[in-house]
Amino acid sequence: MTIRHPAYEEEQLHLDKTVRIIHKEMEQLRDDLREATDDYIKQVVNSSKAKDLFYLENSYEKPYFGRVDFMKDETYELDSVYIGKRGIVERDTIESIVVDWRAPIASLYYSGESKEAFYRTPKGLVRGEVQLKRNFAIEKGNITGIYDGALKETISREIGSPDDFLEEGYIDEFLASSLNESNDSRLKDIVATIQSEQNDIIRAEKDRAIVVQGVAGSGKTTIALHRLSYLIYNYQHIIASRKFMVFAPNKLFLTYISDVLPELGVEDVQQATFAEWAAKQIKPDLPKGTKIVDPSKALLLFFENQESKQAVQKNTWNRMSFKGSLSFMQILSAYLTFFVEEMITYKDLRFIHSRTKHVFEMKKTEVKRLFTEELVHLPYHRRLEALKKHLKQQLTQELYSHLRQSKIDLDKHSLIRFEAKMEEMIEMYVSKWPPMQLFPVYKELLTTPDLLRKLAPPDVMDEVLTDVVTTSKSLFEEQRVEVEDLAALIYLRHLIEGSGKEPPFDHTVIDEAQDLSFLEIAVLSLFTKNESMTIVGDLAQGIHAYRGLDSWQPLLTSIFKRKTDFYTLEQSYRSTVEIMNWSNLVLAKADIPEVTIAKPVLRHGDEPTIARMASHQELLADIQKRIKLEQEKGHNSIAVVTKTVLASKKLAKELRDKGVTLTLLGVKDKEFPDGVTVMPAFLTKGLQFDVVIVLDVDGEHYQETVMDAKLLYVIMTRPVHQLFLYLEGEASVTPWLKEIEDQIK
């Protein structure tokens, strides 16, 4: 990179011109907004102008980041477009000065290096040749770097020692400079560095579910949020950002992503955890006094590793994984079938016309056929209403036909009276059927062993069903339900009552989707228009395996009714090669099905270290020294990670006593701070830091279980620059790191 690029003078002149135009536009907007008005339409227009002014003020010193020269095949016209976070149009000439990154032609900037290219417009494909791709580093209106051929696809795809990188080991300078920046406490937009495979996902079709298996550091969260921005920009005439929903694993994570949404023009999107949203949905249907168990209790149960809790862990695992499974979803549907076929006593429906003594009758076999077959596509209550309507129509038709044949004329009032009596008779007929009420039905199902076994698929083990019944009885007796019950209750309510006419969400993003259950995702699909969803996750990071996914295939084959697209992201952009090599060794040793091994970009750094401290005081002193050294290097975000909540509380107090300024993070925290944070391992998922310091990487804390392997992998893939692992005393290193320790001895 050099500031003396051959095109530097030309490009700086163009930038100066662009800045002058923006300045003029800003002044005109300010003049417009100075005029007070009581006119509603003008107020709406001024609100839009205020937003335009805000965007111009934020892009004034750096209006664009890229340029594409594109020669059209049909006309041989050369389009030279500059691409930025926001499109800018000069009002006097209506000329596009800067093209929005979400516009169709901007896709050329993000696509591969082939000169033969095209972009999609509402009128069809525009084909041609890309003659130039150029990227700019701009600071305060001055070009500090020009990169030609930026964002190449030829990024390193090799894993191994640095010497193993062959001729393919290339990463463009602009991306490298971006990745080497220090991290802060918020997620950033990546509009200037979106890679080709990420761009495909961002611009995928709207009306379908997109499922992304992405390795740690592949940009899954950022891609999902940029996809929201892209959809809002391109479909604003038919969708609304206020009807977009982002589901994240916890409040801390929602705070972490909060700043990037407004930067992307996504200002009023809804955000929640699944537990928070589902609780609001189902609370009105729960019996008075019923409490929802704090979901953090399950986290503590599984991550504290107390031997005395193993039996409880096993029972809880069986119950929670069952409640979120496809098998339970099938059971809930099967219960409805069981209810209408076996719980209802169908009888003949008949009445006698008092004047002619004619018997009108609907045989019970016909009533049952109508209810269990012809109307089977409807939820139970709607089915009931449809049946009553059908019975009334059928019997009324027969009555009128009989009256005509008998040449009996009835006045209007008599006919109305007959219809009212018929409605009353039909209501009395169906009122004798057993009621289907949501919570009583759910409770009966989970506490009746024979019924549960009868409806469960054969592959569900008796042991699991026994644990479900036993532990569910205890929960219900204590007037409690758990988060894992919520999706099942919402789904059962859908079977009984149906949903509203219009799904509440135009588009749904599910981040860290591997930690949601199949049933939870199925429920969210019911609440999303046209199954327009972006679902991102990594099976290797499924630390909530007691209730989460272990495979993407059921989502692709059993959940969605529409076509689903599946993407795999193998490239990791977060951590250095050295950090990812260590992390991948842990993952490979765990041998988890369907897991993708990350391929790091060619960005080198220091090797991670495993440091053994003789005493706890020596450990604290070394961590204090390490934090100071890393801060002096300019590393802003440093996470000190323990295995458990109790250990993080103890460590935070000890480091504070030594004068370290830090923030202790727990399961209840919502704010994500700058600087040094101390936190339990399971809270680090989805976050990133400049430096991560991990304590107690011994065999007692990280045992030889797949769950602990996933947790260790999550922690080790959080740092951008440095990873330090600590042991204390004579403790043996965890089996997951034994091979690495042997190599470095």
XYZ file of C-alpha atoms in Angstrom:
745
model
C 0.000 0.000 0.000
C 1.219 3.478 -0.792
C -0.323 6.891 -0.796
C 1.529 7.483 -4.086
C -0.708 5.222 -6.093
C -0.665 6.334 -9.778
C -4.319 7.395 -9.490
C -3.883 9.209 -6.182
C -4.192 12.772 -7.489
C -7.202 11.895 -9.638
C -8.963 10.072 -6.817
C -8.271 12.809 -4.253
C -9.772 15.382 -6.637
C -12.866 13.198 -6.996
C -13.115 12.862 -3.230
C -12.797 16.634 -2.792
C -15.591 17.166 -5.312
C -17.794 14.607 -3.523
C -17.190 16.251 -0.161
C -18.146 19.665 -1.603
C -21.386 18.251 -3.001
C -22.223 16.629 0.340
C -21.498 19.876 2.151
C -23.857 21.706 -0.202
C -26.560 19.071 0.311
C -26.167 19.359 4.078
C -26.583 23.131 3.985
C -29.721 22.828 1.850
C -31.206 20.273 4.227
C -30.443 22.467 7.230
C -32.197 25.378 5.513
C -35.223 23.192 4.820
C -35.405 22.038 8.426
C -35.237 25.563 9.844
C -38.721 26.257 8.532
C -41.246 25.347 11.233
C -44.532 23.887 10.008
C -47.836 22.639 11.382
C -48.601 20.726 8.192
C -48.552 16.975 8.888
C -47.273 16.009 5.428
C -44.438 18.532 5.673
C -43.581 17.191 9.114
C -43.282 13.683 7.668
C -41.099 15.017 4.843
C -38.943 16.914 7.337
C -38.514 13.788 9.415
C -37.143 12.044 6.331
C -34.887 15.016 5.610
C -33.588 14.943 9.186
C -32.546 11.324 8.673
C -30.865 12.223 5.382
C -28.962 14.999 7.135
C -27.880 12.634 9.914
C -26.510 10.140 7.379
C -24.697 12.857 5.400
C -23.121 14.254 8.551
C -21.850 10.791 9.428
C -20.468 10.110 5.945
C -19.119 13.613 5.262
C -15.492 12.797 6.029
C -15.619 9.284 4.532
C -18.377 9.191 1.909
C -17.369 5.948 0.195
C -14.946 3.046 0.456
C -14.933 1.440 -2.971
C -15.158 1.919 -6.715
C -16.224 -0.400 -9.523
C -15.851 0.248 -13.264
C -18.298 -1.893 -15.238
C -18.593 -2.088 -19.040
C -22.094 -3.170 -20.107
C -22.268 -5.801 -22.834
C -25.293 -4.458 -24.684
C -24.477 -0.733 -24.784
C -20.706 -0.689 -24.224
C -21.320 2.051 -21.664
C -18.828 2.306 -18.827
C -20.391 2.791 -15.392
C -17.893 4.069 -12.855
C -19.577 3.953 -9.446
C -18.330 4.838 -5.988
C -19.818 2.717 -3.226
C -20.524 3.799 0.346
C -22.653 3.021 3.379
C -25.395 5.327 2.074
C -26.431 6.395 -1.380
C -25.991 10.123 -2.039
C -27.844 11.963 -4.799
C -27.203 15.581 -5.786
C -30.622 17.223 -5.695
C -29.910 19.794 -8.438
C -28.833 17.271 -11.075
C -30.468 14.088 -9.644
C -27.091 12.486 -10.265
C -25.998 9.562 -8.095
C -22.773 10.664 -6.424
C -22.358 7.612 -4.172
C -24.109 4.268 -4.661
C -25.537 2.507 -1.597
C -23.724 -0.767 -0.852
C -27.097 -2.532 -0.902
C -27.946 -1.415 -4.457
C -27.900 -4.089 -7.210
C -24.863 -2.703 -9.056
C -22.861 -2.625 -5.799
C -22.952 -6.435 -5.714
C -20.187 -6.340 -8.361
C -17.837 -4.936 -5.735
C -18.370 -7.944 -3.484
C -18.471 -10.730 -6.073
C -15.510 -12.752 -7.296
C -12.621 -11.670 -9.459
C -13.996 -12.917 -12.776
C -14.129 -10.099 -15.331
C -17.292 -11.535 -16.834
C -19.892 -10.421 -14.343
C -23.523 -9.464 -13.906
C -25.896 -7.944 -11.402
C -29.627 -8.392 -10.916
C -32.198 -5.643 -11.265
C -36.017 -5.819 -11.111
C -35.941 -5.815 -14.931
C -33.473 -8.714 -15.201
C -29.736 -9.360 -15.429
C -27.247 -6.733 -16.575
C -24.158 -8.427 -17.991
C -20.772 -6.997 -18.701
C -17.143 -6.825 -17.657
C -15.628 -5.511 -14.434
C -12.647 -3.443 -15.522
C -11.635 -2.111 -12.119
C -12.220 -2.792 -8.437
C -10.677 -0.296 -6.093
C -10.835 0.228 -2.347
C -10.032 3.388 -0.420
C -8.801 4.100 3.069
C -10.092 7.590 3.862
C -9.546 9.652 6.992
C -11.137 13.095 7.476
C -11.629 13.715 3.782
C -8.135 12.591 2.769
C -7.214 9.378 0.975
C -4.639 7.496 3.017
C -4.582 4.350 0.929
C -5.698 2.977 -2.429
C -5.996 -0.763 -2.983
C -6.617 -2.110 -6.477
C -8.218 -5.504 -6.947
C -9.374 -5.411 -3.329
C -11.431 -8.140 -1.712
C -9.970 -10.966 -3.750
C -11.336 -14.437 -3.199
C -7.834 -15.916 -3.049
C -7.688 -15.912 0.721
C -5.606 -18.537 2.514
C -7.425 -21.816 2.873
C -4.613 -23.774 4.545
C -4.378 -25.084 8.078
C -1.062 -25.881 9.727
C 2.188 -24.219 10.627
C 3.112 -20.952 8.910
C 5.498 -22.826 6.596
C 2.565 -24.834 5.248
C 1.015 -21.817 3.512
C 1.638 -22.145 -0.203
C 1.083 -19.821 -3.147
C -2.625 -19.597 -2.250
C -1.772 -17.790 0.987
C -2.896 -14.314 -0.006
C -5.047 -11.793 1.785
C -5.597 -8.320 0.371
C -4.060 -5.419 2.241
C -7.320 -3.639 2.944
C -8.903 -6.670 4.630
C -5.688 -7.321 6.548
C -5.607 -3.774 7.907
C -9.237 -4.080 8.983
C -8.678 -7.390 10.759
C -5.645 -6.057 12.616
C -7.582 -3.217 14.236
C -8.078 -3.382 17.983
C -11.482 -4.485 19.169
C -13.883 -2.518 21.343
C -17.069 -3.427 23.159
C -19.414 -3.261 20.170
C -19.859 -5.124 16.917
C -18.893 -3.144 13.799
C -20.341 -3.080 10.305
C -18.296 -4.772 7.552
C -19.783 -3.085 4.495
C -16.306 -2.249 3.187
C -14.929 -5.777 3.587
C -17.830 -8.131 2.853
C -16.409 -11.213 1.176
C -17.920 -13.006 -1.800
C -19.373 -15.950 0.149
C -20.804 -13.558 2.754
C -22.337 -11.400 0.027
C -24.212 -14.423 -1.402
C -25.982 -14.896 1.925
C -26.712 -11.206 2.476
C -28.370 -10.925 -0.953
C -30.190 -14.278 -0.936
C -33.899 -14.408 -1.808
C -36.278 -12.968 0.767
C -39.134 -15.476 1.003
C -37.313 -18.529 2.286
C -35.323 -19.701 5.280
C -31.554 -19.280 5.023
C -29.587 -21.644 7.275
C -25.892 -20.858 7.768
C -23.373 -23.174 9.391
C -20.454 -20.856 10.025
C -17.248 -21.497 11.900
C -16.110 -19.289 14.755
C -15.106 -15.884 13.412
C -16.773 -16.305 10.011
C -18.934 -13.229 10.573
C -22.281 -15.001 11.035
C -23.833 -12.355 13.265
C -22.591 -9.499 11.136
C -23.828 -11.166 7.950
C -27.282 -11.697 9.461
C -27.562 -8.027 10.484
C -26.313 -6.832 7.098
C -28.937 -9.059 5.504
C -31.595 -7.198 7.503
C -30.256 -3.931 6.147
C -30.213 -5.287 2.599
C -33.808 -6.550 2.807
C -35.100 -3.266 4.246
C -33.383 -1.278 1.494
C -34.566 -3.449 -1.400
C -38.056 -4.411 -0.174
C -39.098 -1.337 1.798
C -42.330 -1.093 -0.220
C -43.603 -4.442 1.113
C -41.840 -4.974 4.455
C -41.206 -2.827 7.513
C -38.143 -2.823 9.757
C -40.396 -2.547 12.822
C -41.697 -6.014 11.876
C -38.197 -7.509 11.823
C -37.116 -9.562 14.830
C -33.616 -10.485 15.979
C -33.333 -13.364 18.448
C -30.043 -13.583 20.346
C -28.848 -15.882 23.152
C -28.867 -13.318 25.965
C -29.273 -9.630 26.806
C -25.516 -9.162 26.917
C -25.265 -10.254 23.296
C -28.111 -7.920 22.270
C -26.185 -5.003 23.770
C -23.052 -6.154 21.944
C -24.774 -5.887 18.550
C -26.829 -2.799 19.391
C -24.662 -0.118 17.770
C -24.265 -1.770 14.378
C -28.009 -1.791 13.628
C -28.487 2.018 13.386
C -25.266 2.265 11.371
C -26.839 -0.113 8.867
C -30.090 1.832 8.719
C -31.982 -0.698 10.823
C -33.337 1.549 13.533
C -36.575 0.130 14.886
C -36.067 -3.614 14.569
C -37.319 -5.728 17.485
C -34.761 -7.620 19.584
C -35.260 -10.298 22.235
C -34.122 -13.619 23.583
C -36.398 -16.521 22.751
C -37.237 -16.994 26.423
C -38.243 -13.349 26.813
C -40.447 -13.360 23.704
C -42.027 -16.762 24.366
C -42.838 -15.875 27.983
C -44.834 -12.846 26.825
C -46.662 -15.034 24.325
C -47.727 -17.740 26.733
C -48.065 -16.095 30.170
C -51.783 -15.249 29.685
C -52.459 -18.969 29.137
C -50.679 -20.193 32.268
C -52.611 -20.858 35.483
C -52.487 -17.977 37.940
C -49.410 -18.182 40.145
C -47.345 -20.281 37.708
C -43.688 -19.247 37.563
C -41.234 -19.680 34.696
C -37.969 -21.160 35.940
C -34.933 -18.919 35.430
C -33.076 -20.456 32.431
C -29.719 -19.624 34.016
C -30.329 -22.359 36.592
C -29.853 -24.992 33.896
C -26.610 -23.327 32.826
C -25.285 -23.443 36.357
C -26.416 -27.042 36.754
C -24.479 -28.219 33.700
C -21.374 -26.049 33.971
C -20.553 -26.227 37.668
C -19.427 -29.863 37.301
C -20.348 -31.043 40.779
C -20.277 -34.802 41.115
C -23.311 -34.773 43.416
C -25.420 -33.282 40.639
C -24.775 -35.958 38.010
C -28.085 -37.764 38.505
C -29.991 -34.474 38.401
C -28.039 -33.455 35.305
C -29.000 -36.696 33.548
C -32.712 -36.346 34.354
C -32.712 -32.688 33.405
C -30.857 -33.397 30.144
C -33.412 -36.052 29.160
C -36.365 -33.809 29.992
C -35.082 -30.642 28.340
C -33.776 -32.267 25.170
C -37.064 -34.157 24.795
C -39.200 -31.025 25.139
C -37.405 -29.317 22.267
C -37.220 -32.318 19.974
C -38.940 -33.123 16.713
C -40.295 -36.206 18.468
C -42.168 -34.036 20.969
C -43.452 -31.869 18.150
C -44.825 -35.038 16.531
C -46.321 -36.115 19.864
C -48.179 -32.823 20.237
C -49.664 -33.235 16.768
C -50.448 -36.873 17.493
C -52.254 -35.862 20.673
C -54.695 -33.768 18.674
C -55.397 -36.742 16.423
C -55.773 -38.991 19.461
C -58.150 -36.525 21.093
C -60.514 -36.131 18.142
C -60.536 -39.836 17.317
C -60.592 -41.457 20.744
C -61.563 -38.907 23.385
C -64.729 -37.663 21.686
C -67.838 -39.873 21.798
C -69.564 -39.239 18.494
C -73.350 -39.683 18.480
C -76.061 -39.255 15.905
C -77.366 -35.716 15.633
C -81.131 -35.674 15.136
C -84.250 -33.618 15.631
C -87.968 -34.066 14.748
C -90.062 -31.445 13.033
C -92.981 -30.931 15.413
C -95.577 -30.366 12.716
C -94.740 -33.130 10.232
C -92.950 -35.484 12.651
C -90.168 -35.801 10.078
C -86.831 -36.919 11.490
C -83.741 -34.989 10.428
C -80.540 -36.839 11.172
C -76.743 -36.656 10.773
C -75.165 -40.033 11.453
C -72.276 -40.130 13.934
C -70.040 -41.731 11.308
C -70.566 -38.711 9.048
C -69.947 -36.263 11.891
C -66.730 -38.076 12.751
C -65.634 -38.169 9.113
C -66.186 -34.449 8.749
C -64.321 -33.621 11.957
C -61.387 -36.016 11.655
C -60.849 -36.017 7.885
C -62.440 -33.211 5.910
C -61.624 -30.495 8.452
C -58.339 -31.980 9.652
C -56.294 -29.083 8.208
C -57.804 -26.633 10.706
C -56.774 -25.965 14.332
C -59.097 -27.630 16.821
C -61.261 -24.616 17.744
C -61.566 -23.454 14.156
C -62.376 -26.999 13.193
C -65.114 -27.014 15.797
C -66.585 -23.778 14.440
C -66.383 -25.087 10.880
C -68.133 -28.311 11.921
C -70.965 -26.409 13.608
C -71.374 -24.237 10.537
C -71.404 -27.287 8.272
C -73.948 -29.137 10.430
C -76.216 -26.111 10.467
C -75.998 -25.681 6.701
C -76.640 -29.367 6.052
C -79.615 -29.672 8.386
C -81.078 -26.303 7.335
C -80.875 -27.353 3.714
C -82.667 -30.612 4.510
C -85.331 -28.732 6.519
C -86.063 -26.268 3.717
C -86.205 -29.079 1.188
C -88.666 -30.980 3.406
C -90.845 -27.884 3.868
C -91.005 -27.316 0.115
C -91.927 -30.956 -0.496
C -94.592 -30.747 2.215
C -95.798 -27.458 0.743
C -95.462 -25.737 4.066
C -94.858 -22.020 4.020
C -93.278 -20.408 7.052
C -92.980 -16.727 7.687
C -89.609 -15.072 8.197
C -89.868 -14.963 11.975
C -90.682 -18.684 12.137
C -87.652 -19.517 9.987
C -85.387 -17.378 12.158
C -86.784 -19.144 15.221
C -86.111 -22.557 13.657
C -82.514 -21.586 12.820
C -81.938 -20.310 16.354
C -83.227 -23.566 17.802
C -81.010 -25.511 15.420
C -77.951 -23.520 16.511
C -78.884 -24.144 20.131
C -79.259 -27.872 19.454
C -75.879 -28.075 17.700
C -74.191 -26.125 20.506
C -75.695 -28.540 23.044
C -74.499 -31.471 20.909
C -70.837 -30.386 20.816
C -70.877 -29.103 24.410
C -70.985 -32.725 25.551
C -67.575 -33.300 24.006
C -64.612 -33.027 26.396
C -63.018 -29.553 26.398
C -59.570 -29.026 24.914
C -57.866 -26.451 27.125
C -54.220 -25.639 26.557
C -52.512 -26.047 29.908
C -54.641 -28.948 31.253
C -54.005 -30.838 28.015
C -50.260 -30.167 28.198
C -50.080 -31.176 31.838
C -52.035 -34.382 31.220
C -49.769 -35.322 28.324
C -46.505 -34.897 30.266
C -47.689 -36.645 33.431
C -49.481 -39.679 31.953
C -46.857 -42.359 31.179
C -49.077 -44.675 29.135
C -50.421 -41.855 26.990
C -46.964 -40.407 26.372
C -45.607 -43.828 25.409
C -48.566 -44.471 23.114
C -48.039 -41.230 21.188
C -44.229 -41.152 21.186
C -42.250 -42.447 18.167
C -40.690 -45.884 18.803
C -37.135 -44.486 18.836
C -37.822 -42.413 21.973
C -36.457 -44.531 24.837
C -38.599 -45.532 27.818
C -35.921 -44.156 30.146
C -36.296 -40.686 28.615
C -40.092 -40.756 28.922
C -39.850 -41.903 32.534
C -37.531 -38.989 33.366
C -39.860 -36.579 31.540
C -42.942 -37.752 33.466
C -41.226 -37.863 36.861
C -39.561 -34.462 36.660
C -42.552 -32.801 34.961
C -44.839 -33.894 37.792
C -42.518 -32.205 40.282
C -42.446 -28.998 38.259
C -46.232 -28.838 37.907
C -46.768 -29.581 41.602
C -44.563 -26.578 42.403
C -46.549 -24.456 39.895
C -43.525 -24.019 37.671
C -42.771 -24.386 33.989
C -39.375 -24.012 32.345
C -38.261 -22.187 29.226
C -38.218 -25.500 27.372
C -41.995 -25.768 27.954
C -42.740 -22.452 26.272
C -42.224 -23.472 22.640
C -44.222 -26.653 23.184
C -47.083 -24.687 24.737
C -47.067 -22.143 21.900
C -47.044 -24.934 19.328
C -49.876 -26.773 21.100
C -51.843 -23.531 21.256
C -51.303 -23.205 17.504
C -52.773 -26.690 17.048
C -55.742 -25.823 19.252
C -56.443 -22.201 18.360
C -54.337 -21.386 15.329
C -52.397 -18.184 14.806
C -53.496 -14.743 13.749
C -54.350 -13.942 10.158
C -50.999 -12.240 9.584
C -47.674 -13.453 11.049
C -46.190 -10.723 13.265
C -42.696 -10.790 11.705
C -41.757 -9.852 8.135
C -38.328 -11.369 8.707
C -36.705 -13.200 11.604
C -33.011 -13.534 12.439
C -31.952 -16.303 14.808
C -28.371 -15.967 15.993
C -26.514 -18.765 17.796
C -29.291 -20.987 16.449
C -27.509 -24.167 17.516
C -28.582 -23.360 21.077
C -32.273 -23.241 20.225
C -34.317 -26.412 19.921
C -36.003 -27.728 16.793
C -39.373 -26.944 18.312
C -38.370 -23.372 19.170
C -37.280 -22.706 15.594
C -40.428 -24.385 14.255
C -42.557 -22.071 16.418
C -40.711 -18.989 15.158
C -41.329 -20.090 11.577
C -45.077 -20.031 12.319
C -44.752 -16.395 13.395
C -42.757 -15.315 10.325
C -44.305 -14.335 7.007
C -43.385 -16.721 4.176
C -40.775 -18.373 6.444
C -38.470 -15.432 5.654
C -35.730 -16.258 8.155
C -31.971 -15.993 8.536
C -30.737 -18.734 10.851
C -27.037 -18.713 11.730
C -25.015 -20.859 14.068
C -22.165 -23.300 14.561
C -22.715 -26.863 15.776
C -19.173 -26.849 17.174
C -20.263 -24.130 19.615
C -23.430 -25.874 20.789
C -22.738 -25.574 24.507
C -26.456 -25.832 25.330
C -26.620 -29.339 23.909
C -29.106 -30.367 26.604
C -31.772 -28.511 24.646
C -30.188 -27.356 21.377
C -29.575 -28.734 17.910
C -27.113 -31.477 17.068
C -27.767 -31.368 13.304
C -29.053 -28.910 10.712
C -30.694 -31.590 8.578
C -34.065 -31.731 10.396
C -34.427 -27.989 9.871
C -33.883 -28.425 6.160
C -36.158 -31.449 5.760
C -38.809 -31.411 8.494
C -39.487 -27.874 9.727
C -40.010 -25.625 6.739
C -42.672 -25.979 4.067
C -40.925 -23.695 1.569
C -37.550 -24.110 -0.109
C -34.611 -23.671 2.256
C -31.061 -22.603 1.359
C -28.097 -23.961 3.312
C -24.695 -22.272 3.375
C -21.416 -23.317 4.943
C -18.848 -20.685 5.932
C -15.416 -22.208 6.501
C -13.311 -19.050 6.456
C -12.553 -17.508 9.844
C -11.636 -13.815 9.923
C -11.390 -13.178 13.669
C -8.373 -14.924 15.110
C -4.797 -15.361 13.945
C -3.603 -18.545 12.254
C -1.825 -19.584 15.437
C -4.932 -19.243 17.623
C -7.146 -21.075 15.133
C -4.646 -23.920 14.751
C -4.827 -24.587 18.500
C -8.607 -24.269 18.532
C -9.012 -26.618 15.586
C -6.930 -29.281 17.299
C -9.420 -29.276 20.185
C -12.328 -29.529 17.765
C -10.756 -32.299 15.686
C -10.032 -34.327 18.799
C -13.681 -34.037 19.886
C -14.824 -35.587 16.571
C -18.280 -33.978 16.552
C -20.590 -34.981 13.655
C -21.408 -32.331 11.006
C -18.809 -29.942 12.405
C -16.839 -27.728 10.029
C -13.153 -27.081 10.748
C -12.326 -23.392 10.461
C -9.861 -22.181 7.824
C -8.173 -19.010 9.062
C -7.154 -16.113 6.865
C -3.423 -15.653 6.530
C -2.936 -13.304 9.468
C -0.167 -14.310 11.825
C 0.442 -13.436 15.449
C 2.092 -14.814 18.556
C 1.554 -18.443 19.466
C -0.933 -18.979 22.305
C 0.682 -20.024 25.566
C -0.055 -22.522 28.312
C 1.401 -21.060 31.507
C 1.695 -23.102 34.702
C 1.802 -21.098 37.928
C 3.135 -22.679 41.108
C 0.688 -20.908 43.410
C -2.522 -18.934 43.256
C -0.772 -15.710 44.258
C 1.769 -16.207 41.481
C -1.155 -16.748 39.080
C -2.837 -13.489 40.105
C 0.393 -11.537 39.803
C 1.061 -12.908 36.327
C -2.458 -12.102 35.118
C -2.129 -8.560 36.487
C 1.191 -8.165 34.645
C -0.250 -9.684 31.465
C -3.220 -7.292 31.457
C -0.932 -4.277 31.834
C 1.364 -5.409 28.990
C -1.535 -6.021 26.612
C -3.102 -2.657 27.403
C 0.227 -0.987 26.632
C 0.094 -2.665 23.203
C -3.202 -0.890 22.569
C -5.441 -3.891 23.120
C -8.663 -2.383 24.447
C -10.807 -5.426 25.225
C -9.444 -8.160 27.482
C -11.546 -11.053 28.788
C -10.427 -13.078 31.800
C -12.425 -16.303 31.684
C -13.163 -18.854 34.380
C -15.098 -22.089 34.053
C -17.799 -21.260 36.601
C -19.779 -18.306 37.890
C -18.433 -18.744 41.436
C -14.842 -18.776 40.199
C -15.387 -15.567 38.194
C -16.784 -13.783 41.265
C -13.819 -14.882 43.388
C -11.266 -13.924 40.724
C -12.817 -10.505 40.120
C -12.515 -9.639 43.811
C -8.891 -10.829 43.951
C -7.856 -8.835 40.877
C -9.649 -5.727 42.114
C -7.785 -6.059 45.393
C -4.583 -5.917 43.333
C -5.718 -2.682 41.692
C -6.994 -4.044 38.373
C -9.913 -2.036 36.981
C -12.439 -4.520 35.621
C -16.089 -5.402 35.160
C -17.558 -8.667 36.407
C -20.169 -10.086 34.016
C -22.863 -12.567 35.029
C -25.986 -14.137 33.585
C -28.177 -11.182 34.575
C -25.999 -8.470 33.030
C -27.252 -6.563 29.992
C -24.476 -4.033 29.366
C -21.289 -5.005 27.549
C -18.458 -2.763 28.801
C -15.083 -1.685 27.438
C -11.806 -2.667 29.049
C -11.133 -5.722 31.199
C -13.999 -8.118 31.898
C -14.095 -11.180 34.099
C -16.753 -13.708 33.134
C -17.725 -17.399 33.154
C -16.871 -19.331 30.009
C -20.411 -19.908 28.728
C -21.107 -16.153 28.534
C -18.307 -15.546 26.019
C -20.162 -17.230 23.158
C -20.816 -14.877 20.246
C -18.476 -12.181 21.605
C -14.946 -11.240 20.628
C -12.032 -9.575 22.390
C -8.523 -8.410 21.573
C -7.117 -10.734 24.232
C -8.536 -13.719 26.107
C -7.001 -15.119 29.308
C -8.393 -18.515 30.321
C -7.931 -19.981 33.797
C -8.005 -23.575 35.018
C -7.507 -25.406 31.712
C -7.030 -28.631 33.668
C -8.731 -32.004 33.491
C -10.952 -31.332 36.487
C -12.531 -28.201 35.048
C -12.576 -29.238 31.377
C -13.312 -32.921 31.451
C -13.232 -35.396 28.582
C -16.803 -34.708 27.469
C -17.986 -33.273 24.167
C -19.793 -30.513 26.057
C -16.554 -29.347 27.688
C -14.700 -29.641 24.354
C -17.247 -27.326 22.739
C -17.013 -24.878 25.628
C -13.214 -24.794 25.440
C -13.401 -24.276 21.665
C -15.779 -21.360 22.160
C -13.413 -19.631 24.594
C -10.304 -20.233 22.498
C -11.912 -18.701 19.378
C -12.912 -15.403 21.037
C -9.590 -13.484 20.793
C -8.561 -11.409 17.780
C -4.877 -11.144 18.740
C -3.754 -13.073 21.827
C -4.731 -16.209 23.769
C -3.267 -17.138 27.155
C -4.154 -20.373 28.983
C -3.332 -20.918 32.660
C -2.808 -23.900 34.923
C -2.278 -23.757 38.657
C -0.112 -26.002 40.830
C 0.365 -29.625 39.759
C -2.969 -29.996 37.948
C -2.830 -31.967 34.684
C -3.839 -30.144 31.548
C -7.280 -31.011 30.159
C -7.237 -33.985 27.748
C -8.380 -31.615 24.998
C -5.063 -29.709 25.210
C -2.739 -32.612 26.069
C -1.528 -33.045 22.485
C -0.753 -29.338 22.209
C 1.122 -29.310 25.533
C 3.195 -32.311 24.419
C 4.115 -30.526 21.173
C 5.366 -27.382 22.884
C 7.391 -29.108 25.614
